[in-house]
Coordinates of C-alpha atoms (C1' of nucleotides) in Angstrom, one line a residue:
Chain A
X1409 CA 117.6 131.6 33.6
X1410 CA 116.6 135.0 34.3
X1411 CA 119.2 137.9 33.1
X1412 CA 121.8 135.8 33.5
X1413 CA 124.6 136.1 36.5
X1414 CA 124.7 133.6 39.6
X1415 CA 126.4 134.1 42.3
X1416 CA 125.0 132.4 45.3
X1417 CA 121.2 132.7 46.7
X1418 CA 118.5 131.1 45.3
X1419 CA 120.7 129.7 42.9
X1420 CA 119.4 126.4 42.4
X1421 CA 121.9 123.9 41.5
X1422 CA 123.8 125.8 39.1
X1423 CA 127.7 126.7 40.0
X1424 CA 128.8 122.8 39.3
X1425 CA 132.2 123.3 40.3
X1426 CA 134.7 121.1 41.8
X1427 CA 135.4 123.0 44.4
X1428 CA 137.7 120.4 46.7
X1429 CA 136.6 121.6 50.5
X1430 CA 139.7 122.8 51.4
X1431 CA 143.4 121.0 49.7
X1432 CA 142.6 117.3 49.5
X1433 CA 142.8 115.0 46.5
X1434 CA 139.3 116.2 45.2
X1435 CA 136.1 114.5 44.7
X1436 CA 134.1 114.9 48.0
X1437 CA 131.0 114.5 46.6
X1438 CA 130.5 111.7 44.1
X1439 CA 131.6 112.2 40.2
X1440 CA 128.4 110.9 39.4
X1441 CA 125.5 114.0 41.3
X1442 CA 128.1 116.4 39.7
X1443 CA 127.4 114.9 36.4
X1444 CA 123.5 114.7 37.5
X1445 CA 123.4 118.5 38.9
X1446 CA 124.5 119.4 35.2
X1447 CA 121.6 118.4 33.8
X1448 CA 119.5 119.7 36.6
X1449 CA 121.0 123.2 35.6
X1450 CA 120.0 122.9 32.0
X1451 CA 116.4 121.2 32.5
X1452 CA 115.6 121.8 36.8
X1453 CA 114.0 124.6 36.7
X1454 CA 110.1 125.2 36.3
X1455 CA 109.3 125.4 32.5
X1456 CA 112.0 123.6 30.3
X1457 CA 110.7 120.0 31.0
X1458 CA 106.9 121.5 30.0
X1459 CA 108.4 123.2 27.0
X1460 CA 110.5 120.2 25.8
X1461 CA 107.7 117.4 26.1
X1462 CA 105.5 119.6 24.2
X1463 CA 108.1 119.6 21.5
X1464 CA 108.4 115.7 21.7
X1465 CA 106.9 115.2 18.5
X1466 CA 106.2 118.5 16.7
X1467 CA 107.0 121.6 15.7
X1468 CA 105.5 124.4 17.3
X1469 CA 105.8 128.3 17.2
X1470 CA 106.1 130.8 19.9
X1471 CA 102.2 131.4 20.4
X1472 CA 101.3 127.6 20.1
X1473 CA 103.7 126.7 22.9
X1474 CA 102.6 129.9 24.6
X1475 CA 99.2 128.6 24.4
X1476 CA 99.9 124.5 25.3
X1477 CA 102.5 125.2 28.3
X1478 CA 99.9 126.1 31.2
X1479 CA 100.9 128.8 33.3
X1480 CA 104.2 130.2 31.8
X1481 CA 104.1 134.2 30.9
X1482 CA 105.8 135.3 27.6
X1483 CA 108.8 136.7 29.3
X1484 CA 109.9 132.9 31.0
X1485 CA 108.8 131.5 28.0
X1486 CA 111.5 133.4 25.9
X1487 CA 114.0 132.9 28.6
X1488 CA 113.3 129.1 28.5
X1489 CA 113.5 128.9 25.2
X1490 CA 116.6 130.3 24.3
X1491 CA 118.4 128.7 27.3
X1492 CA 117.9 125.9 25.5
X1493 CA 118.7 126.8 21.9
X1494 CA 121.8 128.1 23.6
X1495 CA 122.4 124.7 24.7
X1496 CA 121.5 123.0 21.7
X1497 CA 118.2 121.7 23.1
X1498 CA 116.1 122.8 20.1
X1499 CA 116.3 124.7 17.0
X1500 CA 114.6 128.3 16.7
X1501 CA 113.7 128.7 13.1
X1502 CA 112.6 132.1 11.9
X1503 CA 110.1 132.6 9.0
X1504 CA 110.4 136.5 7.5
X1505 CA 106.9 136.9 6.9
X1506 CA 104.4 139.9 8.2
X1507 CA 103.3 138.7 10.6
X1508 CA 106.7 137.1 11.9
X1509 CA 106.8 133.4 12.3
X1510 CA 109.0 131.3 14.5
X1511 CA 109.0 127.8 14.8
X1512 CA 110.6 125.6 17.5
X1513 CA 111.8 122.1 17.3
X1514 CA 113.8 119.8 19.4
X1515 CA 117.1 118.5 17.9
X1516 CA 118.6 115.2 18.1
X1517 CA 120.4 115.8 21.2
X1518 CA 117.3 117.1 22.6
X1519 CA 115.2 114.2 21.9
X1520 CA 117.9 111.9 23.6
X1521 CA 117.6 113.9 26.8
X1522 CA 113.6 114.3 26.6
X1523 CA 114.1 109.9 26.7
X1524 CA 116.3 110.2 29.7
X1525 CA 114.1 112.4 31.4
X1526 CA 110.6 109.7 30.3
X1527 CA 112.6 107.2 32.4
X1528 CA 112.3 109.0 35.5
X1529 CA 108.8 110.0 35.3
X1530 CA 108.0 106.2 34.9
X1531 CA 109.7 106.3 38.5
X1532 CA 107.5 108.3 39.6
X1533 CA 104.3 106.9 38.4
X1534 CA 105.5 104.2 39.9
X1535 CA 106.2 105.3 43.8
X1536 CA 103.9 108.1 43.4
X1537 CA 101.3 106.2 46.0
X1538 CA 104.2 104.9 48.0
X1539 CA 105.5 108.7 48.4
X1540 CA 102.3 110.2 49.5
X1541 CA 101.7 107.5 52.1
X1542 CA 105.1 108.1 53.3
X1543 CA 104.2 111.6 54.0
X1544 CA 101.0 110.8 55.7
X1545 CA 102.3 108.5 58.0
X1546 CA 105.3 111.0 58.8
X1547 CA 103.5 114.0 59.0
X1548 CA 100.8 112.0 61.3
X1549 CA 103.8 110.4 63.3
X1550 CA 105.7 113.6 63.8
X1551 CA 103.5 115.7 65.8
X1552 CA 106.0 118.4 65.7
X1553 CA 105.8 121.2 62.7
X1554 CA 102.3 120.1 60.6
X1555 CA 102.5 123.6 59.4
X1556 CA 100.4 125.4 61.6
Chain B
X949 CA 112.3 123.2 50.9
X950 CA 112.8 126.1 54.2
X951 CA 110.2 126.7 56.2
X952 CA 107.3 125.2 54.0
X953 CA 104.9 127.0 51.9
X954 CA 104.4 127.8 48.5
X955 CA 102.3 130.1 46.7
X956 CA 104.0 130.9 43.4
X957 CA 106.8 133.2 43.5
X958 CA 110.6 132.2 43.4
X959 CA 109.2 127.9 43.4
X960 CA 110.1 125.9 41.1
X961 CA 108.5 123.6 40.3
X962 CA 106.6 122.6 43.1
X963 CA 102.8 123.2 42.7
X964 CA 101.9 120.3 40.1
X965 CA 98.0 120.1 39.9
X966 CA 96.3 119.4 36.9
X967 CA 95.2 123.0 36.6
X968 CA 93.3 122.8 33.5
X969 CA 93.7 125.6 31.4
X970 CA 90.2 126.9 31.7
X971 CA 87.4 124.4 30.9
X972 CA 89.0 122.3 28.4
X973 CA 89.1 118.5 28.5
X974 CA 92.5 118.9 30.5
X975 CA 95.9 117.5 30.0
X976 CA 97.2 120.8 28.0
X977 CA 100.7 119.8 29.2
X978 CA 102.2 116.1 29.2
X979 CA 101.0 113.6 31.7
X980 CA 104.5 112.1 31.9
X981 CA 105.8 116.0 32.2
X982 CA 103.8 116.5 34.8
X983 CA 105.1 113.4 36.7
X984 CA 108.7 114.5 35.8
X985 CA 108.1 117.6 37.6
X986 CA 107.3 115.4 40.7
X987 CA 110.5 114.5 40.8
X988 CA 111.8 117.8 40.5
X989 CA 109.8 118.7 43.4
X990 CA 111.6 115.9 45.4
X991 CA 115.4 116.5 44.3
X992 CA 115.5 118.8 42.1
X993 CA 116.8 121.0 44.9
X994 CA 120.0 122.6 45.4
X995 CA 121.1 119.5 47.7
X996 CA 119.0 116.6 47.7
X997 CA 120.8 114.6 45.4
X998 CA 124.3 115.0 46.7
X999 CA 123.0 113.6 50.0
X1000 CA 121.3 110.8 48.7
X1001 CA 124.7 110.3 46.5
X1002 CA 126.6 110.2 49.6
X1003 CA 124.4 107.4 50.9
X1004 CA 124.4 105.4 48.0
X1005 CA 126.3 102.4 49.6
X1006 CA 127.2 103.6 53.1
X1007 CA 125.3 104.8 56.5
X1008 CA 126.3 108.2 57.6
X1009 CA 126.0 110.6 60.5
X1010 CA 125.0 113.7 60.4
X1011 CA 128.7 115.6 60.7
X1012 CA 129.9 112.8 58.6
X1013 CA 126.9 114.2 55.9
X1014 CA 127.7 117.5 56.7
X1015 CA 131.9 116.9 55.7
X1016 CA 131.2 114.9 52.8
X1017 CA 128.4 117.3 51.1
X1018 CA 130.4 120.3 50.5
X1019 CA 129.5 123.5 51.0
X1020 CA 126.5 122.6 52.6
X1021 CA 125.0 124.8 55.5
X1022 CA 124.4 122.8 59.0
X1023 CA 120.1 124.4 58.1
X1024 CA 120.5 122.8 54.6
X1025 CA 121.8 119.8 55.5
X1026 CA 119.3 119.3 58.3
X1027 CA 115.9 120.7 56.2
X1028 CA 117.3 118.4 53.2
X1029 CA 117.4 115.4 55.1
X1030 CA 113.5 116.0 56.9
X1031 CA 112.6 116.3 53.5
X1032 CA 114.0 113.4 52.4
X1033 CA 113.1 111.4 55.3
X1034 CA 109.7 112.7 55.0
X1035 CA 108.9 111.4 51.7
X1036 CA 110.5 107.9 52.4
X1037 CA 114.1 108.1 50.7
X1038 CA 115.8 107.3 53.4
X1039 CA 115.8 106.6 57.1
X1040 CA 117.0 108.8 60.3
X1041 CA 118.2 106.7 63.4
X1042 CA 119.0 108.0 66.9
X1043 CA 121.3 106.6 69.0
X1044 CA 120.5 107.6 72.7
X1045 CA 124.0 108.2 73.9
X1046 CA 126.0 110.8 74.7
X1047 CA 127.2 112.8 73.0
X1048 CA 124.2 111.8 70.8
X1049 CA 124.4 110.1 67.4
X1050 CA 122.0 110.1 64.5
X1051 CA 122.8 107.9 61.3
X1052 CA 121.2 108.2 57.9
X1053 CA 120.4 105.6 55.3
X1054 CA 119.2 105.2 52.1
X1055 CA 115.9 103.0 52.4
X1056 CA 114.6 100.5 49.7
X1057 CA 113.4 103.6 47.6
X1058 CA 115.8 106.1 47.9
X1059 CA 118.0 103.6 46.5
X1060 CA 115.4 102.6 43.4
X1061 CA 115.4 106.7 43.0
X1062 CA 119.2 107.0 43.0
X1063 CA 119.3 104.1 40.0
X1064 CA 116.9 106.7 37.9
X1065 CA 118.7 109.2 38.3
X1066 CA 122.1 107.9 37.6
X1067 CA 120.6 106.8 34.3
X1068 CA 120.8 111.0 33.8
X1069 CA 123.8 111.3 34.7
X1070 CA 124.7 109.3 32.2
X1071 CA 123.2 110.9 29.5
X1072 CA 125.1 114.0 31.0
X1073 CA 128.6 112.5 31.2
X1074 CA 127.9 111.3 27.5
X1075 CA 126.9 114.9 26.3
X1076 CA 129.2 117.4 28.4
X1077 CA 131.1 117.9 25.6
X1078 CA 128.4 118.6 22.9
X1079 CA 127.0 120.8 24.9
X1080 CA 129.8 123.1 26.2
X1081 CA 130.4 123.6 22.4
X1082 CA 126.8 124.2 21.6
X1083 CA 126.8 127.4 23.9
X1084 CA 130.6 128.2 23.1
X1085 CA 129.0 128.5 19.0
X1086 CA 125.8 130.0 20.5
X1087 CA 127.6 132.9 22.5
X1088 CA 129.8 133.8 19.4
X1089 CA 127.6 133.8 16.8
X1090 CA 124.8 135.8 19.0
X1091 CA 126.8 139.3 19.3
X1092 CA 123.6 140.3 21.4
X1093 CA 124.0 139.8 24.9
X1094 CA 127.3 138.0 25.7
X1095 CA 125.8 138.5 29.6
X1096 CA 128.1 142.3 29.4
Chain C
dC781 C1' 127.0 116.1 68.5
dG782 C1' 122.9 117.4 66.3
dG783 C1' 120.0 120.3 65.8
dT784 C1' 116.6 124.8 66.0
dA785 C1' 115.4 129.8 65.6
dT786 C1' 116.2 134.4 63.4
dC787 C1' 117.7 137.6 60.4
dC788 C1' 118.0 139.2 55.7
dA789 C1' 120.5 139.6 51.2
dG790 C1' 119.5 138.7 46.6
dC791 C1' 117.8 135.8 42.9
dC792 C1' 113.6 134.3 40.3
dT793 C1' 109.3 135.0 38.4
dG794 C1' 104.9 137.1 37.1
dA795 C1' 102.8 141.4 35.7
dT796 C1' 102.7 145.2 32.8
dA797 C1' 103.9 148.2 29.1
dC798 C1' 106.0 148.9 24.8
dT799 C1' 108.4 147.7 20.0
dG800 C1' 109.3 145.8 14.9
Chain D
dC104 C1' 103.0 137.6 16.1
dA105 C1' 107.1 137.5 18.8
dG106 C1' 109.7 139.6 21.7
dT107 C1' 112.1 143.1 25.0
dA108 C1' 112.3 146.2 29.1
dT109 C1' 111.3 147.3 33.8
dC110 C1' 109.5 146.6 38.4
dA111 C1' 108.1 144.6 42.6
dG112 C1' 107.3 140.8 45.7
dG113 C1' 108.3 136.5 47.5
dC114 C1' 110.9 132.6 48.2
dT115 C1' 115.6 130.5 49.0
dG116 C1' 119.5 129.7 51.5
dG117 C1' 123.8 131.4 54.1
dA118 C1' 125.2 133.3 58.5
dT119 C1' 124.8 133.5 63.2
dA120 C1' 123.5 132.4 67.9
dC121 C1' 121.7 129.3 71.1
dC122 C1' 120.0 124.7 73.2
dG123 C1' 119.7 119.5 74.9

DNA sequence: CGGTATCCAGCCTGATACTG
DNA sequence: CAGTATCAGGCTGGATACCG
């Protein structure tokens, strides 16, 4: 996101190259997390998951989703938004009326991927306990770095 | 991930609290969204899930990680994996010899978490193509910014 | 081998101000 | 209403050096 460019720093998990370490046969890392880092460049970063589930099962325009996405300011709502009309994610519809009226709505492919995603928030409602005793125990275990 | 903290800047998607609105009833956003983003907040990073990839079916040390993960940084590698370990995904073993040895493994969950998320990749193996042309139609028929 | 501690470049995001 | 443009600050992560 952002005025587009990546070259290194801070850049998530974008850059999905192969890349083989040096001259071997390829495939150091496993086919499958390349495939999986893909889809963490098109829907990882803070807003697009917020923005697609709001579009699960409606159409909404700009101000609306402006409105139900807590938190997000117009600017990363515009870059989220046509990151993923670029990628075919959802449809951006404009109405020429005064005032201007756009709508947003998730496409087929979107709605397939919105599915995917469901399935791994049910992972997490599921181990969500289990993960935060995990941390308590560690972080009473390991008296080194509590954050001071 | 780094040395922990998080206020708002440059974070992704950490931060997940309810955070309603104002004084509204609450749940402006998805509930399932919101546990999504948990996720996110585990291994949505930059490395997480090509570590946990790498430990799908094997026990690894940490130089073995550090080969097999490429392009990872020795800090990284070593933050990644407290992370991990911290929240239960897998387990960290010392081996009091010398020179000393340290092997990682995937624990019970880690492996549950791995099954999830190869469900996405999936999805993303299945729609790599459909999407590259998406953006190839997007960028040409947008003359606006083709990113100069 | 397996880390830990610093330094710091540069991307990402929120805030703000301004158009059609 | 729906964006776009600019700016500043903070967080992220690579590089480097050192330790048990």
């Amino acid at each position: 996101m952002a005025p587009h460019k990546n070259t290194s720093p801070a850049g998530r998990h974008r850059d999905v190259r192969p890349q083989p370490t040096a001259a071997n046969g390829g495939e150091p890392d496993g086919e499958v997390c390349r495939q999986v880092l893909r889809i963490l460049a098109l829907i990882g970063d803070k807003w697009s998951i917020l923005v697609i589930g709001q579009l699960r099962d409606q159409t909404l325009r700009f101000s609306e989703l402006h409105r139900a996405v807590t938190g997000i300011s117009q600017r990363m709502l515009t870059l989220t938004l046509r990151q993923l009309e670029r990628d075919g994610l959802l449809t951006r519809t404009v109405h020429p009326s005064v005032p201007p009226r756009v709508d947003y709505t998730l496409t087929p492919l979107g709605t397939t991927l919105l599915d995917s995603v469901v399935a791994l928030g049910e992972w997490a409602t599921t181990h969500r306990q289990e993960i935060n005793n995990n941390r308590r125990r560690y972080d009473a275990t390991h008296p080194s770095r509590t954050q001071h």
